[in-house]
mmCIF file of C-alpha atoms and ligand atoms in Angstrom:
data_model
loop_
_atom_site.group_PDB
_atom_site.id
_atom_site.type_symbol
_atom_site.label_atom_id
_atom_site.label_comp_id
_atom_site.label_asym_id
_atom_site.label_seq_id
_atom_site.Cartn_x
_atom_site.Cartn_y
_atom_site.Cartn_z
ATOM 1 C CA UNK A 676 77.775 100.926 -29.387
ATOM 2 C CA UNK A 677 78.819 104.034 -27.259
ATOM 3 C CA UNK A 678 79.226 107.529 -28.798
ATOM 4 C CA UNK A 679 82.609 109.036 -29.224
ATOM 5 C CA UNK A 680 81.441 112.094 -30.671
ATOM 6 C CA UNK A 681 82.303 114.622 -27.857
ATOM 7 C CA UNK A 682 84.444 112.718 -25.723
ATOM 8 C CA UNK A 683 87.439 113.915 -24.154
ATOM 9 C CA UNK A 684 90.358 111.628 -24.726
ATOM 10 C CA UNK A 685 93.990 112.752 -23.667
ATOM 11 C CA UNK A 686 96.359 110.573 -25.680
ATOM 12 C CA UNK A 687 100.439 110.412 -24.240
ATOM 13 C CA UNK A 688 102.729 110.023 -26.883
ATOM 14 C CA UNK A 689 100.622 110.851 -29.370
ATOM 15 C CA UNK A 690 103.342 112.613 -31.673
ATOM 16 C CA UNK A 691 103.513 109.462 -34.117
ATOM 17 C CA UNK A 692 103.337 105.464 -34.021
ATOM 18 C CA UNK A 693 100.342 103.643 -32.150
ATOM 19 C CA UNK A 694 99.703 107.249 -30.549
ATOM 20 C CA UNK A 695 99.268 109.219 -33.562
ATOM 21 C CA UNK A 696 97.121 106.314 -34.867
ATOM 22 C CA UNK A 697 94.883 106.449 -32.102
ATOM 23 C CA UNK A 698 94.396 110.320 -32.230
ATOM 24 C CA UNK A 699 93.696 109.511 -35.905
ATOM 25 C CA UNK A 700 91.197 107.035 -35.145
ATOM 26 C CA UNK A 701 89.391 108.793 -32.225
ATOM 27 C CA UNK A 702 89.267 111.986 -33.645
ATOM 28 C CA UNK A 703 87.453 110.481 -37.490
ATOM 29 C CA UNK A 704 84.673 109.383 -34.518
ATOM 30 C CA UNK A 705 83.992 112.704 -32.977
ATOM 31 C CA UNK A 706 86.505 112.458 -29.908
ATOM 32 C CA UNK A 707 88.048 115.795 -29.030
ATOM 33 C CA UNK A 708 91.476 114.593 -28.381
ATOM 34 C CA UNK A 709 94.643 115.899 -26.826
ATOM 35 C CA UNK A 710 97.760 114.635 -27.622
ATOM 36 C CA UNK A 711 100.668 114.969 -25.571
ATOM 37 C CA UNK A 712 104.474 114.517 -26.793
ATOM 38 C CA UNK A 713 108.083 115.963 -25.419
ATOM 39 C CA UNK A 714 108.897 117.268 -29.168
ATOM 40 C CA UNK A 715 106.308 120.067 -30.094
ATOM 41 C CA UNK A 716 107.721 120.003 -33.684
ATOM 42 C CA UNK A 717 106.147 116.370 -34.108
ATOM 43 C CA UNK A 718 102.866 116.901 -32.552
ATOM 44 C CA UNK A 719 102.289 118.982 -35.955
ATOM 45 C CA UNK A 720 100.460 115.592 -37.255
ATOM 46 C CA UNK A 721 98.457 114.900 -34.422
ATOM 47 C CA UNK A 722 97.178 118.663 -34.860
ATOM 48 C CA UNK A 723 96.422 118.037 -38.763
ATOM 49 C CA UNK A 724 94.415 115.486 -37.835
ATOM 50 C CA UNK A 725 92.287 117.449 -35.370
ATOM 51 C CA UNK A 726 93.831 117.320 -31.594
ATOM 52 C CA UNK A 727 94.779 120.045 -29.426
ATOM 53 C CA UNK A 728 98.335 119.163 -28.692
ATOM 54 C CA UNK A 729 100.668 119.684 -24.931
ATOM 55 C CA UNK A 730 104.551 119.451 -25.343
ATOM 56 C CA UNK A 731 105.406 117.893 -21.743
ATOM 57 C CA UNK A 732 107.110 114.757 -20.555
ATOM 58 C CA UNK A 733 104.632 112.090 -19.382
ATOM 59 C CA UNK A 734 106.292 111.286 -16.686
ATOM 60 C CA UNK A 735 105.889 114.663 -14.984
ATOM 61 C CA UNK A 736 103.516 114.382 -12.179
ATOM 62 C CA UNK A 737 103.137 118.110 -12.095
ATOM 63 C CA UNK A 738 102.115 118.358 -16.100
ATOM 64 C CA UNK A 739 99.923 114.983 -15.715
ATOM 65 C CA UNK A 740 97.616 116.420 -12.955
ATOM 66 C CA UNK A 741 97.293 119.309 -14.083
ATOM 67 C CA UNK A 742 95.986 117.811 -17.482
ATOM 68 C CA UNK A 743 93.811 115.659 -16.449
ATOM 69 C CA UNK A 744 92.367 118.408 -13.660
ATOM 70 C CA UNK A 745 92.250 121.146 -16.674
ATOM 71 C CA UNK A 746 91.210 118.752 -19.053
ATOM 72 C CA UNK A 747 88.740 116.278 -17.752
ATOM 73 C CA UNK A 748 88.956 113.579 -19.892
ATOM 74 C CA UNK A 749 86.816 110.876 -20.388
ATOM 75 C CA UNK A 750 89.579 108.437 -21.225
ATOM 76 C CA UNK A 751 93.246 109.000 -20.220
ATOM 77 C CA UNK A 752 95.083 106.880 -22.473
ATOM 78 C CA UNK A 753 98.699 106.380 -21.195
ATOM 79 C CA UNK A 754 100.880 105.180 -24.588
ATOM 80 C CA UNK A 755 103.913 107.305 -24.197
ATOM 81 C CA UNK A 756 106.927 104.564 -24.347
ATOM 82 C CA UNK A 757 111.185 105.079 -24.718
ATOM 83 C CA UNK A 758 112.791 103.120 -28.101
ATOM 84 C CA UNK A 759 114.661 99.954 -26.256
ATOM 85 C CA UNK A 760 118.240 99.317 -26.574
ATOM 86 C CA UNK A 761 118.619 96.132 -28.287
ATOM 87 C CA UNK A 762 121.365 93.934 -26.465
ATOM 88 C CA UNK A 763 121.997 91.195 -25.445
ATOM 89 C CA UNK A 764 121.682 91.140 -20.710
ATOM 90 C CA UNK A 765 125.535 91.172 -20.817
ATOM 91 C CA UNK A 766 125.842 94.023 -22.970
ATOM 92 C CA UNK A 767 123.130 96.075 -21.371
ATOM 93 C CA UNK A 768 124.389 99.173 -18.176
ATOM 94 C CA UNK A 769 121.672 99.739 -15.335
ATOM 95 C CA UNK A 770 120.853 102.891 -17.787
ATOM 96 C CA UNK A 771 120.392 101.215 -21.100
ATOM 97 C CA UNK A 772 118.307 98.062 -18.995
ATOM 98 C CA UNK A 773 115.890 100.254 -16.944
ATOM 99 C CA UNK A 774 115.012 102.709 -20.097
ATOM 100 C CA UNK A 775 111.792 101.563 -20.272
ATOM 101 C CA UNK A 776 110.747 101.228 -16.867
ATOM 102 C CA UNK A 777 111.685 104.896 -16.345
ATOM 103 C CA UNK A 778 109.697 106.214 -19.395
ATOM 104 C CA UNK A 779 106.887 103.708 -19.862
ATOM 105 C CA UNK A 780 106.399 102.588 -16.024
ATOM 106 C CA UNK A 781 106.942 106.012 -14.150
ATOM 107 C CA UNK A 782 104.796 107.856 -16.799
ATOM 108 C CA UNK A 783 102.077 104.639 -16.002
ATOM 109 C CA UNK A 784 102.493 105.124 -12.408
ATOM 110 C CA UNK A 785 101.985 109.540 -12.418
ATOM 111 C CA UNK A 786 99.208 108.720 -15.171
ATOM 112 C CA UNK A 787 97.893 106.261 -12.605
ATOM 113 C CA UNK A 788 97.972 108.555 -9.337
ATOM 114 C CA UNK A 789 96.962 111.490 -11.100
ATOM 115 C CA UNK A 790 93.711 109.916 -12.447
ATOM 116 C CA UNK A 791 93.070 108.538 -8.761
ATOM 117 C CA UNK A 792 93.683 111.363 -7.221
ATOM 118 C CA UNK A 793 92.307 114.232 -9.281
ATOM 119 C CA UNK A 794 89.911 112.283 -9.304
ATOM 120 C CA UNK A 795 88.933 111.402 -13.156
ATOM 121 C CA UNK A 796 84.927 111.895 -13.536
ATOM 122 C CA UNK A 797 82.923 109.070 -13.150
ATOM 123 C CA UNK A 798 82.666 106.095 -15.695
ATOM 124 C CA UNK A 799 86.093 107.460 -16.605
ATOM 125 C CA UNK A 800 88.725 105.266 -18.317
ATOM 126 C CA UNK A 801 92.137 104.559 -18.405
ATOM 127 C CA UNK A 802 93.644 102.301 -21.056
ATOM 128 C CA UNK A 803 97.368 101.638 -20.001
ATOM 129 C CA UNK A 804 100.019 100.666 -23.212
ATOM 130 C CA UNK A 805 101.136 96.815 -22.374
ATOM 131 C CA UNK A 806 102.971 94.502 -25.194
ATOM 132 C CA UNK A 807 102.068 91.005 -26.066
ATOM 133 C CA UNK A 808 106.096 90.840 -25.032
ATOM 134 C CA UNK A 809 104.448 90.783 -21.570
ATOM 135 C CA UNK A 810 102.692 87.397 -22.200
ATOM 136 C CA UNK A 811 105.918 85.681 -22.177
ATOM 137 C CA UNK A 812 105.543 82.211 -20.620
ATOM 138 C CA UNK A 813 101.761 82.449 -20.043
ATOM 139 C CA UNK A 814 101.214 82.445 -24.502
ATOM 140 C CA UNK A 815 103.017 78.899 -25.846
ATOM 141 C CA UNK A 816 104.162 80.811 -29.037
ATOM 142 C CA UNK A 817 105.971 83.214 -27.166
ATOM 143 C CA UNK A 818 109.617 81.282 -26.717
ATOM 144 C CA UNK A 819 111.696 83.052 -23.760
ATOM 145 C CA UNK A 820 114.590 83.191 -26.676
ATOM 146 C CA UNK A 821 113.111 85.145 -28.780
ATOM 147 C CA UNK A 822 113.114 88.122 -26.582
ATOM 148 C CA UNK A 823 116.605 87.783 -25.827
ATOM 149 C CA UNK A 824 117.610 91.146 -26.376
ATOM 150 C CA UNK A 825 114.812 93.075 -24.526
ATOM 151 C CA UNK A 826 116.423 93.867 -21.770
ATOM 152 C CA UNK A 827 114.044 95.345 -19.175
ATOM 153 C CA UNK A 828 111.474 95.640 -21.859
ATOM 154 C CA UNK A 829 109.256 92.415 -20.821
ATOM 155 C CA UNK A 830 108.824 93.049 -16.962
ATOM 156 C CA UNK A 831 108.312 96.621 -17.158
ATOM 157 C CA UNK A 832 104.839 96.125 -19.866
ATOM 158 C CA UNK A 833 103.971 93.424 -17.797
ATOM 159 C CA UNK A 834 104.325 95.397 -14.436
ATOM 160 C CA UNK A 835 101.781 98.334 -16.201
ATOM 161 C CA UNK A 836 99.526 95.721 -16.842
ATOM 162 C CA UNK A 837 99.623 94.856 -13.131
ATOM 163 C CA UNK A 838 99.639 98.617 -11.976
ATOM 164 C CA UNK A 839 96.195 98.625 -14.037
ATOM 165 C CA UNK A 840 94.734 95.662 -11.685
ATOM 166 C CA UNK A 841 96.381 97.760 -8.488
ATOM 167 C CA UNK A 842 94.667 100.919 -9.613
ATOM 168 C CA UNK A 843 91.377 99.035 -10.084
ATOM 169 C CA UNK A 844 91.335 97.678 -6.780
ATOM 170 C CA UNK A 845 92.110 101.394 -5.362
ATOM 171 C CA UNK A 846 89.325 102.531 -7.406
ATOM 172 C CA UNK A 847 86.635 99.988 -6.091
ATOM 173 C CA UNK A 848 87.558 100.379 -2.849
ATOM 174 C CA UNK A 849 86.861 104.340 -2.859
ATOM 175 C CA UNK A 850 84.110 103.573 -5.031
ATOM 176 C CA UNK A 851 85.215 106.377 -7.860
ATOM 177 C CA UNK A 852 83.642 104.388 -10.949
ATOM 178 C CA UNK A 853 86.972 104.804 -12.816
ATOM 179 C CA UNK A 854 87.824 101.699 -15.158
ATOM 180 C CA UNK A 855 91.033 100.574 -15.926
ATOM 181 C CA UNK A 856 92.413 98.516 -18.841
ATOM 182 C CA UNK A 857 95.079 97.307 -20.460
ATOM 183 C CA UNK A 858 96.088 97.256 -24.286
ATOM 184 C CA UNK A 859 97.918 94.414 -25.541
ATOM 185 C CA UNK A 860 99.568 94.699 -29.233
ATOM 186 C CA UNK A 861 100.320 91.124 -29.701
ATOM 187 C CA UNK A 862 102.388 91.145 -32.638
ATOM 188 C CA UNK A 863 105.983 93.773 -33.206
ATOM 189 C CA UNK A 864 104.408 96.798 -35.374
ATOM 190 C CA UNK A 865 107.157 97.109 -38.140
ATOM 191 C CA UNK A 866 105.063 100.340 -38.985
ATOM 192 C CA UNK A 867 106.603 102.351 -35.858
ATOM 193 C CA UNK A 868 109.442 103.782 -35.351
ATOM 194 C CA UNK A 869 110.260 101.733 -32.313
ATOM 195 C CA UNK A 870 108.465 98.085 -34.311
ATOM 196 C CA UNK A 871 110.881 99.478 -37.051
ATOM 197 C CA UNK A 872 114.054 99.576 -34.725
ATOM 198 C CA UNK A 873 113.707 96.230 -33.308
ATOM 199 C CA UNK A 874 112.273 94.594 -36.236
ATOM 200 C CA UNK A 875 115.340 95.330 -38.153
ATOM 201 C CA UNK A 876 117.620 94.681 -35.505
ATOM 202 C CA UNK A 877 115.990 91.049 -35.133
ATOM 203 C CA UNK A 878 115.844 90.450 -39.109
ATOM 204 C CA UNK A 879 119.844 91.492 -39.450
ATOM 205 C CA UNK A 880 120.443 89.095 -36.763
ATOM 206 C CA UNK A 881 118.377 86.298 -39.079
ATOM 207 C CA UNK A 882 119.662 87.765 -42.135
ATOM 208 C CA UNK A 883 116.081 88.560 -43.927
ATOM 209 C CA UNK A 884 114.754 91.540 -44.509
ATOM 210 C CA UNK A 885 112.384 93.289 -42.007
ATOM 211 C CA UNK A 886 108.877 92.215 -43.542
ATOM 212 C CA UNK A 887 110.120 88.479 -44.199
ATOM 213 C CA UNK A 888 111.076 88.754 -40.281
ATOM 214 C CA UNK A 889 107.778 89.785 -39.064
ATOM 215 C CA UNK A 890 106.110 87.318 -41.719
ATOM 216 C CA UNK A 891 108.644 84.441 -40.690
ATOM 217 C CA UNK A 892 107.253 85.203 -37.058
ATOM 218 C CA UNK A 893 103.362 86.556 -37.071
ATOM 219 C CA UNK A 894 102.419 85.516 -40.540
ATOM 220 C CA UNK A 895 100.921 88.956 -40.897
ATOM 221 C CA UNK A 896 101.823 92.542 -40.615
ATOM 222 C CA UNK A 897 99.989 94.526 -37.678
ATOM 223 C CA UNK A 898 99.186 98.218 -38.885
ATOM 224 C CA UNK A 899 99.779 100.991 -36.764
ATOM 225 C CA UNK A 900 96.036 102.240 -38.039
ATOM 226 C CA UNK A 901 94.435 98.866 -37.567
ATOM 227 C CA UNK A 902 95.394 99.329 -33.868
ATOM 228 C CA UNK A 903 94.258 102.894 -34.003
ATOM 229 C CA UNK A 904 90.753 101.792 -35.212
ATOM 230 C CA UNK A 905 90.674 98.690 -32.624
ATOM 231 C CA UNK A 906 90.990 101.011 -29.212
ATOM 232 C CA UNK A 907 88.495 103.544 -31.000
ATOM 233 C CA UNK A 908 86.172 99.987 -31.363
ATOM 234 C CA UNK A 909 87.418 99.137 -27.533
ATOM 235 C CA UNK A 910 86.020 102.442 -26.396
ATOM 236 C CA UNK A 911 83.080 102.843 -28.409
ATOM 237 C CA UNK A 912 81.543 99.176 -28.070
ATOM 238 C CA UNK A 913 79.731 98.286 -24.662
ATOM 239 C CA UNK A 914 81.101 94.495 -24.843
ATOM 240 C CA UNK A 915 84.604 95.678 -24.001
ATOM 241 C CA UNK A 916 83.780 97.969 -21.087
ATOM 242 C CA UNK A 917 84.348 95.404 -18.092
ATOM 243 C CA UNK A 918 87.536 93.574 -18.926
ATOM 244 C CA UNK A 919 91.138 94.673 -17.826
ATOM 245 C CA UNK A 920 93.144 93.400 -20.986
ATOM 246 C CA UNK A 921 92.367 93.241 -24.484
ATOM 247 C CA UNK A 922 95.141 91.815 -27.054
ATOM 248 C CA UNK A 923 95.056 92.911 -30.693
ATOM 249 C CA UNK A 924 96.361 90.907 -34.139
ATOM 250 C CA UNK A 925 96.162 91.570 -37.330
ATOM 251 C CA UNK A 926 94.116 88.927 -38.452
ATOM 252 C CA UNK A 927 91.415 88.530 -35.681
ATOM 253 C CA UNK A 928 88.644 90.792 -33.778
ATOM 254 C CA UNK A 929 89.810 92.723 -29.867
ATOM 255 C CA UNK A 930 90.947 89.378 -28.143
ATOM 256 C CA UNK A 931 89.468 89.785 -24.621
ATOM 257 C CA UNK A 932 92.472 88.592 -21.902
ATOM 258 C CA UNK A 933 91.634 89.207 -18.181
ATOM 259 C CA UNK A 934 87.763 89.400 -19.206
ATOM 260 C CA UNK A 935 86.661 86.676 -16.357
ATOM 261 C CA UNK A 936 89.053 87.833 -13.758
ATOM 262 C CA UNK A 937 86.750 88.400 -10.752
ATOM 263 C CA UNK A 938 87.705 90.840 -7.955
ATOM 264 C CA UNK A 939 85.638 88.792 -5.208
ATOM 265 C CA UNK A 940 87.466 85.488 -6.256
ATOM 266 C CA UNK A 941 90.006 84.494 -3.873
ATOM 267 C CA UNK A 942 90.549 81.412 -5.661
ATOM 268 C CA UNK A 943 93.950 80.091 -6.909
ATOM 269 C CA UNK A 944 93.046 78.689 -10.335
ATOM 270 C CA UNK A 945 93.325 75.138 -10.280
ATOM 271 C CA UNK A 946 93.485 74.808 -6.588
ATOM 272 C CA UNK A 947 89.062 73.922 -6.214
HETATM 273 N N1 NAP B 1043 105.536 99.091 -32.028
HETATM 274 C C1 NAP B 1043 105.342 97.936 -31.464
HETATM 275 O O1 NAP B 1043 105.653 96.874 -32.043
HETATM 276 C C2 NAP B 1043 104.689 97.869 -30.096
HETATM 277 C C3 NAP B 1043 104.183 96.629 -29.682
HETATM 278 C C4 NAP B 1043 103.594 96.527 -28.414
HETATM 279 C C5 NAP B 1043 103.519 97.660 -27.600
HETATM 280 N N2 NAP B 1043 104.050 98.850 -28.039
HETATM 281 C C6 NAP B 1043 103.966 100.003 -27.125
HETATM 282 O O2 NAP B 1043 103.166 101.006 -27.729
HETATM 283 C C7 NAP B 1043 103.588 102.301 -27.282
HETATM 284 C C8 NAP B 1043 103.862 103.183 -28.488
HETATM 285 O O3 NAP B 1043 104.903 102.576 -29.238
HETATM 286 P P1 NAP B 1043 105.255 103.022 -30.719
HETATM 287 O O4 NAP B 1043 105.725 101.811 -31.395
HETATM 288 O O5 NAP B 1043 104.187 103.841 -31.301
HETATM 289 O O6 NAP B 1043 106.541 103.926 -30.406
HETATM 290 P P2 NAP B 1043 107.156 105.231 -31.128
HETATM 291 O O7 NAP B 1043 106.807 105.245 -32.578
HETATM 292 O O8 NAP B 1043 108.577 105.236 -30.743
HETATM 293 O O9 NAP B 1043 106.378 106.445 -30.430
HETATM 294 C C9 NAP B 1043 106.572 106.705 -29.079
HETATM 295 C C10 NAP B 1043 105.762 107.917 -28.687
HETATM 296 O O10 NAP B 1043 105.929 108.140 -27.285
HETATM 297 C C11 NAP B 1043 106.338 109.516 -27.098
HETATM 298 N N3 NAP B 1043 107.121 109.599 -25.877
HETATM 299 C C12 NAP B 1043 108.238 108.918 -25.530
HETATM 300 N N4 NAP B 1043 108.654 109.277 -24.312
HETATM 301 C C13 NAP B 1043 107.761 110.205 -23.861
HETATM 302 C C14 NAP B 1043 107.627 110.954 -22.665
HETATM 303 N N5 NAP B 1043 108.511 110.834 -21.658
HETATM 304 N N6 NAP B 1043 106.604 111.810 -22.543
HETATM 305 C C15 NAP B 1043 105.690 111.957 -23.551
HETATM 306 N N7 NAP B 1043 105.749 111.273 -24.694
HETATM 307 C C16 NAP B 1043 106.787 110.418 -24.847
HETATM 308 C C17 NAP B 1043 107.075 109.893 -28.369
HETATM 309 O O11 NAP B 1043 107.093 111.276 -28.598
HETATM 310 P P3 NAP B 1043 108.332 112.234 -28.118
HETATM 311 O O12 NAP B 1043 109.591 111.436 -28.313
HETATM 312 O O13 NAP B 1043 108.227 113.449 -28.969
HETATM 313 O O14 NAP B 1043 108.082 112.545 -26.682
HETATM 314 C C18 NAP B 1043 106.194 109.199 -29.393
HETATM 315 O O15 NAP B 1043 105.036 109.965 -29.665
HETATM 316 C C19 NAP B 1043 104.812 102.069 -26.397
HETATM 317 O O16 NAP B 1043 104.428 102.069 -25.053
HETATM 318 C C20 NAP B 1043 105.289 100.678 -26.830
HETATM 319 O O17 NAP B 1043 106.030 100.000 -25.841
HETATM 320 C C21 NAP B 1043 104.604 98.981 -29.272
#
């Protein structure tokens, strides 16, 4: 196991949800954490549990450099995602369809560049916020339908989790021992505000209620602290340094993804 205690850890969208629940979860191990949230009224929790807090928009480049040059972290993690609008592709204006790729993939890409370019120290790392939405096609019990009214929630988790592969091959190549992964909650988290909007808006549409939903569809309920406590075990446990994706579930240990992916192999799989 690694030692937390001490570590700096800058946390976007740490206000509340999975954010808050990591700044919960870090800072019970030691971590000095800084959370970072538009509303400075709603940081108040992250603070009661021990962070210094920044009220600033993740997807300023100016505020992100100048956090992680002032700050120095040890681990950037970049979490800070928009609430989707849930609607059908027909029903959905340029505005309401590329919501999250202007919160959640600009604030990936300045969170990116400004731990590349700073540079972050050494054996730094950056743990970039995916979905198991993103796994769409590639995990059998992920049915295309089912995610119907996501909009341009899918491509845009799945394109951070390929901006985390870019930035690692950026990183070897200038030899700056910065590691980056990617964090894969594999079931909808109810326990969010964001789980909570599209949980409900999927059980009305099934006419259940919210937990018989996410029941009907996970047979478990993933806790925002239970993914708090998994990235704190991520970070703090030497097994999951190398890999670029880890999923989490409720009912199972870190699920290693691209663990095996190789960045001499030029290989298509299947293809030797
Ligand atoms: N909940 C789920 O089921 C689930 C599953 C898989 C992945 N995820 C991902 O996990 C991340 C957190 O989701 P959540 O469910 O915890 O959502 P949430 O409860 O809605 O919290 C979102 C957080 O992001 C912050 N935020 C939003 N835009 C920001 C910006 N431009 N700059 C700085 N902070 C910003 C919010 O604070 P302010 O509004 O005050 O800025 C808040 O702290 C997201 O990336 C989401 O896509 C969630």
């Amino acid at each position: 196991m690694q030692n937390l205690n001490g570590k700096r850890v800058v946390i976007t969208g740490g206000s509340q949800g999975l954010g808050l629940a990591m700044v919960r979860a870090l800072a019970a191990c030691g971590a000095k954490v800084i959370a970072i949230g538009r509303d400075r009224a709603n940081l108040s929790s992250a603070e009661q549990a021990g962070a210094a807090v920044i009220a600033g928009d993740a997807t300023d480049a100016t505020l992100m450099n100048k956090v992680v040059r002032k700050e120095a972290p040890d681990v950037l993690i970049l979490n800070a995602g928009a609430r989707l609008p849930i609607k059908p592709i027909d029903q959905q204006n340029w505005d309401e369809f590329s919501t999250i790729w202007n919160t959640d993939v600009k604030a990936g890409l300045v969170g990116i560049q400004a731990a590349l370019h700073t540079p972050m120290k050494r054996g730094g790392r950056v743990l970039v916020m995916s979905s198991g939405a993103a796994m769409v096609l590639a995990a059998p019990f992920i049915a295309p339908e089912s995610l119907s009214l996501s909009g341009g929630y899918i491509g845009a988790k799945r394109m951070l989790w390929f901006m985390a592969h870019s930035a690692n091959a950026v990183s070897r190549e200038r030899d700056l021992g910065i590691h980056f992964q990617v964090l894969v909650p594999m079931q909808l988290i109810p326990g969010t505000t964001l789980g909570h909007q599209v949980a409900a808006a999927c059980a009305e549409i099934e006419g259940v209620g919210i937990e018989e939903y996410v029941m009907r569809r996970y047979g478990s309920i993933l806790c925002p602290a239970q993914v708090g406590e998994q990235v704190a075990d991520l970070l703090g446990d030497r097994r999951y340094m190398s890999g670029v994706a880890y999923g989490f579930r409720s009912e199972s240990d870190i699920l290693p993804l691209d663990v095996t992916y190789s960045p001499r192999s030029t290989a298509i799989p299947g293809t030797r």
